[in-house]
Short mmCIF file of C-alpha atoms and ligand atoms in Angstrom, two decimals:
data_model
loop_
_atom_site.label_atom_id
_atom_site.label_comp_id
_atom_site.label_asym_id
_atom_site.label_seq_id
_atom_site.Cartn_x
_atom_site.Cartn_y
_atom_site.Cartn_z
CA MET A 44 -18.97 -19.37 -16.03
CA ASP A 45 -17.48 -16.36 -14.39
CA THR A 46 -15.44 -18.00 -11.57
CA PRO A 47 -13.98 -21.48 -11.19
CA ARG A 48 -16.30 -24.04 -9.56
CA VAL A 49 -15.90 -24.81 -5.78
CA ALA A 50 -16.68 -28.44 -5.12
CA LEU A 51 -16.88 -28.09 -1.34
CA THR A 52 -15.38 -26.35 1.66
CA LEU A 53 -12.81 -28.27 3.75
CA MET A 54 -11.65 -26.89 7.09
CA GLY A 55 -12.95 -23.45 6.00
CA VAL A 56 -11.07 -23.51 2.74
CA PRO A 57 -12.77 -23.72 -0.63
CA ILE A 58 -11.65 -26.79 -2.67
CA TYR A 59 -11.94 -26.18 -6.47
CA ASP A 60 -12.75 -28.85 -8.96
CA VAL A 61 -10.52 -27.64 -11.82
CA THR A 62 -8.13 -29.44 -14.25
CA MET A 63 -4.78 -28.29 -15.44
CA ASP A 64 -6.19 -27.22 -18.81
CA GLU A 65 -8.95 -25.15 -17.09
CA THR A 66 -6.46 -23.62 -14.67
CA LEU A 67 -4.44 -22.39 -17.73
CA ASP A 68 -7.74 -21.10 -19.36
CA TRP A 69 -8.47 -19.06 -16.23
CA VAL A 70 -4.99 -17.57 -16.08
CA SER A 71 -5.36 -16.62 -19.68
CA ARG A 72 -8.80 -15.01 -19.09
CA TRP A 73 -7.55 -13.13 -15.98
CA ILE A 74 -4.49 -11.76 -17.80
CA GLU A 75 -6.78 -10.34 -20.50
CA GLN A 76 -8.94 -8.79 -17.74
CA GLY A 77 -5.98 -7.43 -15.95
CA GLU A 78 -7.27 -7.08 -12.42
CA PRO A 79 -4.98 -8.82 -9.87
CA ARG A 80 -5.90 -12.36 -8.93
CA GLN A 81 -4.19 -14.74 -6.60
CA ILE A 82 -3.90 -18.62 -7.01
CA ALA A 83 -2.97 -20.85 -4.20
CA THR A 84 -1.57 -24.40 -4.56
CA VAL A 85 -3.45 -26.04 -1.65
CA ASN A 86 -2.40 -29.28 -0.09
CA PRO A 87 -3.25 -30.94 3.28
CA GLU A 88 -0.51 -28.90 5.09
CA PHE A 89 -2.32 -25.73 4.02
CA LEU A 90 -5.71 -27.03 5.29
CA VAL A 91 -4.24 -28.08 8.72
CA ARG A 92 -2.65 -24.71 9.04
CA ALA A 93 -5.69 -22.66 7.74
CA ARG A 94 -7.93 -24.44 10.20
CA ALA A 95 -5.96 -22.96 13.11
CA ASP A 96 -5.03 -19.68 11.47
CA PRO A 97 -7.88 -17.37 10.45
CA ASP A 98 -5.82 -14.95 8.62
CA PHE A 99 -4.34 -17.59 6.28
CA ARG A 100 -7.83 -19.08 5.89
CA ALA A 101 -9.22 -15.58 4.86
CA ILE A 102 -6.57 -15.21 2.25
CA LEU A 103 -7.30 -18.58 0.79
CA ASN A 104 -11.05 -17.62 0.80
CA ARG A 105 -10.18 -14.53 -1.12
CA ALA A 106 -7.96 -16.11 -3.69
CA ALA A 107 -9.49 -16.33 -7.17
CA LEU A 108 -8.51 -20.12 -7.35
CA CYS A 109 -7.17 -22.71 -4.91
CA ILE A 110 -5.84 -25.51 -7.05
CA PRO A 111 -5.99 -29.05 -5.57
CA ASP A 112 -2.30 -29.74 -5.26
CA GLY A 113 -2.02 -33.03 -3.31
CA ILE A 114 -3.38 -36.33 -3.45
CA GLY A 115 -4.77 -35.92 0.22
CA LEU A 116 -7.24 -33.48 -1.16
CA LEU A 117 -8.57 -35.90 -3.67
CA TRP A 118 -8.94 -38.53 -0.95
CA ALA A 119 -10.60 -36.06 1.52
CA THR A 120 -13.16 -34.88 -1.00
CA ARG A 121 -13.98 -38.45 -1.91
CA MET A 122 -14.55 -39.09 1.81
CA ARG A 123 -17.18 -36.39 1.60
CA GLY A 124 -18.91 -37.85 -1.38
CA ARG A 125 -17.44 -35.52 -3.97
CA ARG A 126 -14.91 -36.38 -6.64
CA LEU A 127 -12.29 -33.96 -8.04
CA ARG A 128 -11.37 -34.72 -11.59
CA GLU A 129 -7.67 -34.21 -11.31
CA ARG A 130 -4.80 -33.39 -8.99
CA VAL A 131 -3.35 -30.06 -10.30
CA ALA A 132 0.24 -29.87 -8.75
CA GLY A 133 1.81 -26.43 -8.60
CA SER A 134 5.13 -28.13 -9.66
CA ASP A 135 3.44 -29.15 -12.96
CA LEU A 136 1.56 -25.91 -13.37
CA VAL A 137 4.83 -23.92 -13.62
CA PRO A 138 6.25 -25.71 -16.71
CA ASN A 139 2.79 -25.88 -18.29
CA LEU A 140 2.38 -22.24 -17.72
CA ALA A 141 5.76 -21.51 -19.35
CA GLU A 142 4.78 -23.30 -22.44
CA VAL A 143 1.46 -21.36 -22.76
CA ALA A 144 3.23 -18.13 -21.84
CA ALA A 145 5.72 -18.64 -24.59
CA GLU A 146 2.86 -19.08 -27.11
CA ARG A 147 0.88 -16.09 -25.87
CA GLY A 148 3.70 -13.65 -25.08
CA TRP A 149 2.93 -13.39 -21.34
CA ARG A 150 5.76 -12.08 -19.26
CA ILE A 151 6.62 -14.09 -16.20
CA PHE A 152 8.49 -12.80 -13.07
CA PHE A 153 10.14 -15.44 -10.85
CA LEU A 154 10.40 -14.31 -7.26
CA GLY A 155 11.87 -16.31 -4.31
CA ALA A 156 13.89 -19.52 -3.61
CA ALA A 157 17.57 -19.47 -2.70
CA PRO A 158 19.83 -17.00 -4.59
CA GLY A 159 20.32 -18.07 -8.19
CA VAL A 160 17.72 -20.65 -8.21
CA ALA A 161 14.98 -18.44 -9.84
CA LYS A 162 17.43 -17.45 -12.57
CA THR A 163 18.37 -21.11 -13.24
CA THR A 164 14.57 -21.97 -13.39
CA ALA A 165 13.98 -19.22 -15.87
CA LYS A 166 17.06 -20.27 -18.01
CA ILE A 167 16.00 -23.81 -18.16
CA LEU A 168 12.33 -22.90 -19.08
CA THR A 169 13.75 -20.47 -21.78
CA ALA A 170 15.89 -23.32 -23.24
CA GLN A 171 12.66 -25.42 -23.48
CA HIS A 172 10.59 -22.52 -24.90
CA PRO A 173 12.80 -20.09 -26.73
CA ASN A 174 9.83 -17.48 -27.07
CA LEU A 175 9.30 -17.32 -23.36
CA GLN A 176 9.51 -13.73 -22.12
CA ILE A 177 11.23 -13.51 -18.64
CA ALA A 178 10.07 -10.26 -16.88
CA GLY A 179 12.62 -10.77 -14.18
CA CYS A 180 14.19 -13.13 -11.55
CA TYR A 181 14.91 -12.23 -7.92
CA ALA A 182 15.37 -14.21 -4.80
CA GLY A 183 14.62 -11.29 -2.32
CA SER A 184 13.08 -12.22 1.01
CA PRO A 185 9.57 -12.42 2.43
CA ASP A 186 10.62 -9.93 5.15
CA PRO A 187 7.97 -7.14 5.05
CA ALA A 188 10.90 -4.56 5.24
CA GLU A 189 11.77 -5.68 1.60
CA GLU A 190 8.29 -5.42 0.23
CA ALA A 191 8.32 -1.84 -1.19
CA GLY A 192 11.64 -2.51 -3.04
CA ILE A 193 10.46 -5.91 -4.49
CA THR A 194 6.98 -4.65 -5.59
CA SER A 195 8.51 -1.63 -7.47
CA ARG A 196 11.18 -3.87 -9.01
CA ILE A 197 8.32 -6.10 -10.32
CA ARG A 198 6.16 -3.27 -11.44
CA ASN A 199 8.97 -1.78 -13.55
CA THR A 200 9.14 -5.03 -15.52
CA GLY A 201 5.56 -5.09 -16.75
CA ALA A 202 5.09 -8.69 -15.60
CA ASP A 203 1.76 -10.35 -16.41
CA VAL A 204 2.33 -13.35 -14.11
CA LEU A 205 4.19 -13.39 -10.87
CA LEU A 206 5.39 -16.70 -9.34
CA VAL A 207 6.37 -16.55 -5.62
CA ALA A 208 8.48 -19.36 -4.07
CA TYR A 209 8.63 -18.38 -0.44
CA GLY A 210 6.88 -21.51 0.88
CA ALA A 211 3.45 -21.62 2.40
CA PRO A 212 2.03 -19.68 4.06
CA LYS A 213 4.67 -16.83 3.71
CA GLN A 214 4.24 -16.70 -0.19
CA ASP A 215 0.43 -16.58 0.04
CA LEU A 216 0.52 -13.78 2.77
CA TRP A 217 3.04 -11.92 0.68
CA LEU A 218 0.81 -12.10 -2.40
CA ALA A 219 -2.23 -11.05 -0.53
CA ARG A 220 -0.39 -7.93 0.61
CA ASN A 221 1.47 -7.08 -2.53
CA LEU A 222 0.16 -8.44 -5.73
CA ALA A 223 -1.96 -5.40 -6.53
CA LYS A 224 1.22 -3.16 -6.12
CA THR A 225 3.20 -5.36 -8.53
CA GLY A 226 0.92 -4.63 -11.53
CA ALA A 227 0.84 -8.41 -12.37
CA ALA A 228 -2.60 -9.77 -13.22
CA VAL A 229 -2.00 -13.32 -11.83
CA GLY A 230 0.02 -14.18 -8.67
CA ILE A 231 0.72 -17.79 -7.79
CA GLY A 232 2.35 -19.19 -4.75
CA VAL A 233 4.51 -21.99 -6.07
CA GLY A 234 6.24 -23.50 -3.10
CA GLY A 235 9.31 -25.59 -4.02
CA SER A 236 8.62 -25.59 -7.81
CA PHE A 237 11.66 -23.66 -8.74
CA ASP A 238 13.87 -26.04 -6.76
CA PHE A 239 12.44 -28.95 -8.75
CA ILE A 240 12.98 -27.26 -12.15
CA ALA A 241 16.36 -26.03 -11.30
CA GLY A 242 17.38 -29.50 -10.09
CA VAL A 243 18.04 -28.37 -6.41
CA ALA A 244 15.42 -30.76 -5.25
CA ARG A 245 14.27 -33.96 -6.93
CA ARG A 246 10.60 -34.77 -7.59
CA ALA A 247 9.27 -38.26 -7.07
CA PRO A 248 9.26 -40.41 -10.28
CA ARG A 249 5.89 -40.35 -12.21
CA TRP A 250 4.89 -43.89 -11.08
CA VAL A 251 5.34 -42.84 -7.32
CA GLN A 252 3.25 -39.65 -8.13
CA ARG A 253 0.60 -41.89 -9.66
CA LEU A 254 0.57 -44.10 -6.57
CA GLY A 255 -0.18 -41.00 -4.56
CA LEU A 256 3.08 -41.32 -2.61
CA GLU A 257 4.92 -38.07 -3.60
CA TRP A 258 4.73 -36.87 -0.01
CA LEU A 259 6.46 -40.15 1.13
CA HIS A 260 9.24 -39.70 -1.37
CA ARG A 261 9.74 -36.15 -0.17
CA LEU A 262 9.87 -37.29 3.47
CA VAL A 263 12.57 -39.92 2.57
CA LEU A 264 14.73 -37.35 0.60
CA GLU A 265 14.17 -34.46 3.09
CA PRO A 266 13.76 -36.21 6.49
CA TRP A 267 14.06 -32.88 8.32
CA ARG A 268 10.71 -32.11 7.06
CA TRP A 269 9.10 -34.72 9.34
CA ARG A 270 7.69 -32.10 11.71
CA ARG A 271 5.90 -30.43 8.96
CA GLN A 272 4.72 -33.69 7.62
CA LEU A 273 2.94 -34.52 10.85
CA ALA A 274 0.33 -32.30 9.34
CA LEU A 275 -0.58 -35.39 7.15
CA PRO A 276 -1.68 -37.84 9.79
CA HIS A 277 -3.29 -34.79 11.59
CA PHE A 278 -5.17 -34.11 8.34
CA VAL A 279 -6.43 -37.61 7.96
CA TRP A 280 -7.65 -37.55 11.54
CA LEU A 281 -9.46 -34.30 11.00
CA VAL A 282 -11.07 -35.53 7.82
CA LEU A 283 -12.12 -38.91 9.36
CA LEU A 284 -13.60 -37.07 12.46
CA ARG A 285 -15.13 -34.45 10.14
CA ARG A 286 -13.53 -31.77 12.21
CA ASP A 287 -13.62 -28.58 10.12
CA ALA A 288 -12.56 -25.08 11.26
CA PRO A 289 -14.08 -24.14 14.63
CA ARG A 290 -17.59 -22.56 13.86
CA HIS A 291 -16.89 -19.28 15.56
CA VAL A 292 -13.95 -18.50 13.33
CA LEU A 293 -15.17 -19.97 10.07
CA VAL A 294 -14.85 -17.73 6.94
CA GLY A 295 -17.12 -18.92 4.24
CA GLY A 296 -17.47 -22.30 5.91
CA GLU A 297 -19.61 -25.35 5.30
N1 UDP B 1304 11.93 -19.91 0.54
C1 UDP B 1304 12.47 -18.70 0.39
N2 UDP B 1304 12.56 -17.84 1.48
C2 UDP B 1304 12.06 -18.16 2.72
C3 UDP B 1304 11.41 -19.52 2.92
C4 UDP B 1304 11.48 -20.31 1.82
O1 UDP B 1304 12.93 -18.26 -0.63
O2 UDP B 1304 12.08 -17.41 3.63
C5 UDP B 1304 11.95 -20.76 -0.64
C6 UDP B 1304 12.71 -22.10 -0.53
O3 UDP B 1304 14.09 -21.85 -0.89
C7 UDP B 1304 12.10 -22.96 -1.56
C8 UDP B 1304 10.64 -22.50 -1.49
O4 UDP B 1304 10.65 -21.29 -0.73
O5 UDP B 1304 12.54 -22.74 -2.83
C9 UDP B 1304 9.56 -23.44 -0.97
O6 UDP B 1304 10.02 -23.96 0.27
P1 UDP B 1304 9.34 -25.32 0.81
O7 UDP B 1304 9.85 -26.44 0.00
O8 UDP B 1304 9.61 -25.25 2.31
O9 UDP B 1304 7.78 -24.97 0.56
P2 UDP B 1304 6.63 -25.91 0.20
O10 UDP B 1304 6.82 -26.35 -1.21
O11 UDP B 1304 6.67 -27.09 1.20
O12 UDP B 1304 5.40 -24.99 0.39
#
Protein backbone atom coordinates (compact mmCIF):
# COMPACT_ATOMS: atom_id res chain seq x y z
CA MET A 1 0.00 0.00 0.00
CA ASP A 2 1.32 3.43 -0.96
CA THR A 3 -0.76 5.53 1.40
CA PRO A 4 -2.49 4.87 4.73
CA ARG A 5 -6.11 3.69 4.47
CA VAL A 6 -8.91 6.21 4.88
CA ALA A 7 -11.84 4.53 6.68
CA LEU A 8 -14.32 7.33 6.01
CA THR A 9 -14.73 11.09 5.82
CA LEU A 10 -16.28 12.91 8.78
CA MET A 11 -17.18 16.60 8.52
CA GLY A 12 -15.05 16.82 5.41
CA VAL A 13 -11.96 15.35 7.11
CA PRO A 14 -10.45 11.95 6.24
CA ILE A 15 -10.38 9.55 9.18
CA TYR A 16 -7.64 6.94 8.86
CA ASP A 17 -7.76 3.42 10.23
CA VAL A 18 -4.16 3.07 11.44
CA THR A 19 -2.58 1.54 14.52
CA MET A 20 0.35 2.96 16.48
CA ASP A 21 2.73 0.39 14.93
CA GLU A 22 1.54 1.23 11.42
CA THR A 23 1.94 4.95 12.13
CA LEU A 24 5.57 4.35 13.13
CA ASP A 25 6.08 2.27 9.95
CA TRP A 26 4.71 5.11 7.80
CA VAL A 27 7.03 7.59 9.51
CA SER A 28 9.95 5.26 8.81
CA ARG A 29 9.01 4.87 5.16
CA TRP A 30 8.53 8.62 4.70
CA ILE A 31 11.87 9.44 6.30
CA GLU A 32 13.52 7.06 3.81
CA GLN A 33 11.68 8.73 0.92
CA GLY A 34 12.58 12.20 2.20
CA GLU A 35 9.75 14.34 0.74
CA PRO A 36 7.94 16.48 3.35
CA ARG A 37 4.83 14.87 4.83
CA GLN A 38 2.55 16.21 7.50
CA ILE A 39 0.76 14.20 10.20
CA ALA A 40 -2.17 15.64 12.17
CA THR A 41 -3.46 14.25 15.48
CA VAL A 42 -7.19 14.62 14.89
CA ASN A 43 -9.76 14.73 17.70
CA PRO A 44 -13.40 15.93 17.84
CA GLU A 45 -12.30 19.55 18.41
CA PHE A 46 -10.42 19.40 15.10
CA LEU A 47 -13.50 18.15 13.25
CA VAL A 48 -15.88 20.75 14.68
CA ARG A 49 -13.39 23.44 13.76
CA ALA A 50 -12.63 22.00 10.31
CA ARG A 51 -16.34 21.87 9.51
CA ALA A 52 -16.54 25.66 9.83
CA ASP A 53 -13.05 26.51 8.57
CA PRO A 54 -12.32 25.53 4.94
CA ASP A 55 -8.61 26.42 5.19
CA PHE A 56 -8.07 24.13 8.17
CA ARG A 57 -10.12 21.43 6.46
CA ALA A 58 -8.03 21.69 3.29
CA ILE A 59 -4.84 21.29 5.32
CA LEU A 60 -6.16 18.16 7.01
CA ASN A 61 -7.09 16.80 3.59
CA ARG A 62 -3.61 17.46 2.27
CA ALA A 63 -1.90 15.84 5.29
CA ALA A 64 -0.29 12.48 4.57
CA LEU A 65 -1.99 11.03 7.65
CA CYS A 66 -4.58 12.12 10.24
CA ILE A 67 -4.21 9.81 13.22
CA PRO A 68 -7.39 9.11 15.22
CA ASP A 69 -6.45 10.87 18.47
CA GLY A 70 -9.59 10.88 20.57
CA ILE A 71 -12.10 8.32 21.69
CA GLY A 72 -14.84 10.50 20.15
CA LEU A 73 -13.56 9.58 16.69
CA LEU A 74 -13.85 5.86 17.40
CA TRP A 75 -17.41 6.41 18.62
CA ALA A 76 -18.35 8.58 15.64
CA THR A 77 -16.99 6.11 13.09
CA ARG A 78 -18.88 3.28 14.83
CA MET A 79 -22.03 5.36 14.48
CA ARG A 80 -21.35 5.33 10.72
CA GLY A 81 -20.95 1.55 10.67
CA ARG A 82 -17.14 1.55 10.53
CA ARG A 83 -14.75 0.38 13.19
CA LEU A 84 -11.30 1.86 13.73
CA ARG A 85 -8.90 -0.66 15.20
CA GLU A 86 -7.22 1.66 17.65
CA ARG A 87 -7.06 5.13 19.14
CA VAL A 88 -3.61 6.55 18.31
CA ALA A 89 -3.00 9.42 20.74
CA GLY A 90 -0.41 12.04 19.80
CA SER A 91 0.72 12.01 23.44
CA ASP A 92 1.57 8.29 23.07
CA LEU A 93 3.07 8.75 19.62
CA VAL A 94 5.81 11.13 20.82
CA PRO A 95 7.44 8.71 23.34
CA ASN A 96 7.00 5.77 20.95
CA LEU A 97 8.57 7.76 18.16
CA ALA A 98 11.49 8.66 20.43
CA GLU A 99 12.11 4.97 21.08
CA VAL A 100 12.17 4.06 17.37
CA ALA A 101 14.17 7.19 16.52
CA ALA A 102 16.85 6.16 19.02
CA GLU A 103 17.10 2.72 17.35
CA ARG A 104 17.17 4.03 13.79
CA GLY A 105 19.19 7.24 14.26
CA TRP A 106 16.43 9.70 13.25
CA ARG A 107 17.06 13.25 14.37
CA ILE A 108 14.10 14.93 16.10
CA PHE A 109 13.47 18.67 16.47
CA PHE A 110 11.13 19.81 19.28
CA LEU A 111 9.38 23.10 18.41
CA GLY A 112 6.86 24.96 20.57
CA ALA A 113 5.36 24.92 24.08
CA ALA A 114 6.32 27.39 26.82
CA PRO A 115 10.03 28.36 27.08
CA GLY A 116 12.12 25.47 28.45
CA VAL A 117 9.42 22.80 28.07
CA ALA A 118 10.73 21.43 24.73
CA LYS A 119 14.21 21.16 26.23
CA THR A 120 12.94 19.33 29.34
CA THR A 121 10.97 16.99 27.08
CA ALA A 122 14.07 16.21 25.02
CA LYS A 123 16.14 15.67 28.18
CA ILE A 124 13.61 13.23 29.65
CA LEU A 125 13.36 11.27 26.40
CA THR A 126 17.16 11.15 26.07
CA ALA A 127 17.42 9.81 29.63
CA GLN A 128 15.04 7.01 28.59
CA HIS A 129 16.76 6.43 25.22
CA PRO A 130 20.43 7.42 25.44
CA ASN A 131 20.96 6.96 21.68
CA LEU A 132 18.25 9.47 20.82
CA GLN A 133 19.59 12.23 18.58
CA ILE A 134 18.07 15.61 19.41
CA ALA A 135 18.34 17.90 16.38
CA GLY A 136 17.21 20.88 18.46
CA CYS A 137 14.67 22.39 20.84
CA TYR A 138 13.08 25.80 20.51
CA ALA A 139 9.91 27.35 21.94
CA GLY A 140 9.65 30.13 19.32
CA SER A 141 6.18 31.35 18.46
CA PRO A 142 3.58 30.56 15.80
CA ASP A 143 3.66 34.26 14.83
CA PRO A 144 4.24 34.37 11.01
CA ALA A 145 6.88 37.10 11.56
CA GLU A 146 9.12 34.45 13.19
CA GLU A 147 8.73 31.80 10.51
CA ALA A 148 11.80 32.58 8.41
CA GLY A 149 14.09 32.50 11.45
CA ILE A 150 12.57 29.28 12.80
CA THR A 151 12.64 27.41 9.49
CA SER A 152 16.30 28.23 8.83
CA ARG A 153 17.19 27.26 12.40
CA ILE A 154 15.57 23.84 11.87
CA ARG A 155 17.05 23.40 8.39
CA ASN A 156 20.55 23.94 9.81
CA THR A 157 20.10 21.04 12.24
CA GLY A 158 19.36 18.42 9.56
CA ALA A 159 16.27 17.21 11.44
CA ASP A 160 14.36 14.19 10.04
CA VAL A 161 11.26 14.65 12.21
CA LEU A 162 9.79 17.95 13.36
CA LEU A 163 7.36 17.92 16.30
CA VAL A 164 5.34 21.14 16.62
CA ALA A 165 3.50 21.99 19.87
CA TYR A 166 1.60 25.18 19.15
CA GLY A 167 -1.88 23.71 19.76
CA ALA A 168 -4.45 23.15 17.00
CA PRO A 169 -5.02 24.63 14.51
CA LYS A 170 -1.95 26.90 14.74
CA GLN A 171 0.56 24.05 14.70
CA ASP A 172 -1.09 22.41 11.69
CA LEU A 173 -1.30 25.68 9.74
CA TRP A 174 2.33 26.35 10.66
CA LEU A 175 3.42 22.97 9.32
CA ALA A 176 1.40 23.36 6.13
CA ARG A 177 3.18 26.66 5.43
CA ASN A 178 6.66 25.73 6.57
CA LEU A 179 7.44 22.02 6.69
CA ALA A 180 9.02 21.97 3.21
CA LYS A 181 11.30 24.87 4.18
CA THR A 182 12.63 23.07 7.27
CA GLY A 183 14.11 20.13 5.35
CA ALA A 184 12.46 17.64 7.76
CA ALA A 185 10.72 14.70 6.09
CA VAL A 186 7.95 14.29 8.65
CA GLY A 187 6.19 17.09 10.58
CA ILE A 188 3.69 16.30 13.32
CA GLY A 189 1.42 18.69 15.25
CA VAL A 190 1.57 17.27 18.76
CA GLY A 191 -0.62 19.62 20.86
CA GLY A 192 0.08 19.34 24.58
CA SER A 193 2.40 16.28 24.31
CA PHE A 194 5.55 18.11 25.50
CA ASP A 195 3.64 19.41 28.53
CA PHE A 196 2.72 15.84 29.49
CA ILE A 197 6.24 14.45 29.06
CA ALA A 198 7.86 17.40 30.83
CA GLY A 199 5.37 17.10 33.70
CA VAL A 200 3.89 20.57 33.15
CA ALA A 201 0.48 18.91 32.66
CA ARG A 202 -0.73 15.56 33.94
CA ARG A 203 -2.30 12.93 31.72
CA ALA A 204 -5.27 10.89 32.90
CA PRO A 205 -4.40 7.54 34.52
CA ARG A 206 -4.50 4.57 32.11
CA TRP A 207 -7.79 3.27 33.56
CA VAL A 208 -9.46 6.65 32.89
CA GLN A 209 -8.05 6.58 29.34
CA ARG A 210 -9.40 3.05 28.87
CA LEU A 211 -12.86 4.20 29.95
CA GLY A 212 -12.64 6.85 27.23
CA LEU A 213 -12.78 9.68 29.77
CA GLU A 214 -9.44 11.41 29.19
CA TRP A 215 -11.32 14.52 27.99
CA LEU A 216 -13.22 14.67 31.31
CA HIS A 217 -10.00 14.38 33.31
CA ARG A 218 -8.58 17.28 31.30
CA LEU A 219 -11.69 19.36 31.92
CA VAL A 220 -11.47 18.75 35.70
CA LEU A 221 -7.75 19.64 35.86
CA GLU A 222 -7.97 22.55 33.41
CA PRO A 223 -11.48 23.96 33.90
CA TRP A 224 -10.60 27.07 31.89
CA ARG A 225 -10.78 24.82 28.83
CA TRP A 226 -14.57 24.50 29.21
CA ARG A 227 -15.26 26.83 26.30
CA ARG A 228 -13.05 24.76 23.97
CA GLN A 229 -14.58 21.57 25.30
CA LEU A 230 -18.02 22.75 24.25
CA ALA A 231 -16.82 21.33 20.95
CA LEU A 232 -17.50 17.86 22.42
CA PRO A 233 -21.31 18.09 22.87
CA HIS A 234 -21.40 19.98 19.56
CA PHE A 235 -19.52 17.09 17.95
CA VAL A 236 -21.93 14.50 19.39
CA TRP A 237 -24.85 16.56 18.10
CA LEU A 238 -23.34 16.86 14.61
CA VAL A 239 -22.60 13.13 14.42
CA LEU A 240 -26.07 12.13 15.63
CA LEU A 241 -27.72 14.48 13.13
CA ARG A 242 -25.26 13.42 10.39
CA ARG A 243 -24.30 17.04 9.83
CA ASP A 244 -21.13 16.99 7.81
CA ALA A 245 -19.38 19.98 6.31
CA PRO A 246 -21.78 22.14 4.26
CA ARG A 247 -21.79 20.71 0.73
CA HIS A 248 -20.73 23.85 -1.09
CA VAL A 249 -17.46 24.07 0.83
CA LEU A 250 -16.65 20.37 1.10
CA VAL A 251 -13.10 19.39 0.27
CA GLY A 252 -12.85 15.71 -0.59
CA GLY A 253 -16.18 15.14 1.16
CA GLU A 254 -18.45 12.12 1.60
N1 LIG B 1 1.45 26.79 22.59
C1 LIG B 1 2.53 27.58 22.21
N2 LIG B 1 2.29 28.78 21.61
C2 LIG B 1 1.03 29.22 21.36
C3 LIG B 1 -0.08 28.40 21.73
C4 LIG B 1 0.16 27.18 22.34
O1 LIG B 1 3.68 27.19 22.40
O2 LIG B 1 0.87 30.31 20.82
C5 LIG B 1 1.70 25.47 23.21
C6 LIG B 1 1.25 25.33 24.64
O3 LIG B 1 2.25 25.83 25.51
C7 LIG B 1 1.11 23.83 24.76
C8 LIG B 1 0.79 23.38 23.34
O4 LIG B 1 0.95 24.53 22.52
O5 LIG B 1 2.34 23.23 25.09
C9 LIG B 1 -0.58 22.80 23.16
O6 LIG B 1 -1.54 23.64 23.70
P1 LIG B 1 -2.99 23.08 24.02
O7 LIG B 1 -2.92 22.17 25.18
O8 LIG B 1 -3.89 24.26 24.08
O9 LIG B 1 -3.29 22.28 22.68
P2 LIG B 1 -4.12 20.96 22.38
O10 LIG B 1 -3.35 19.81 22.92
O11 LIG B 1 -5.46 21.13 23.05
O12 LIG B 1 -4.17 21.01 20.88
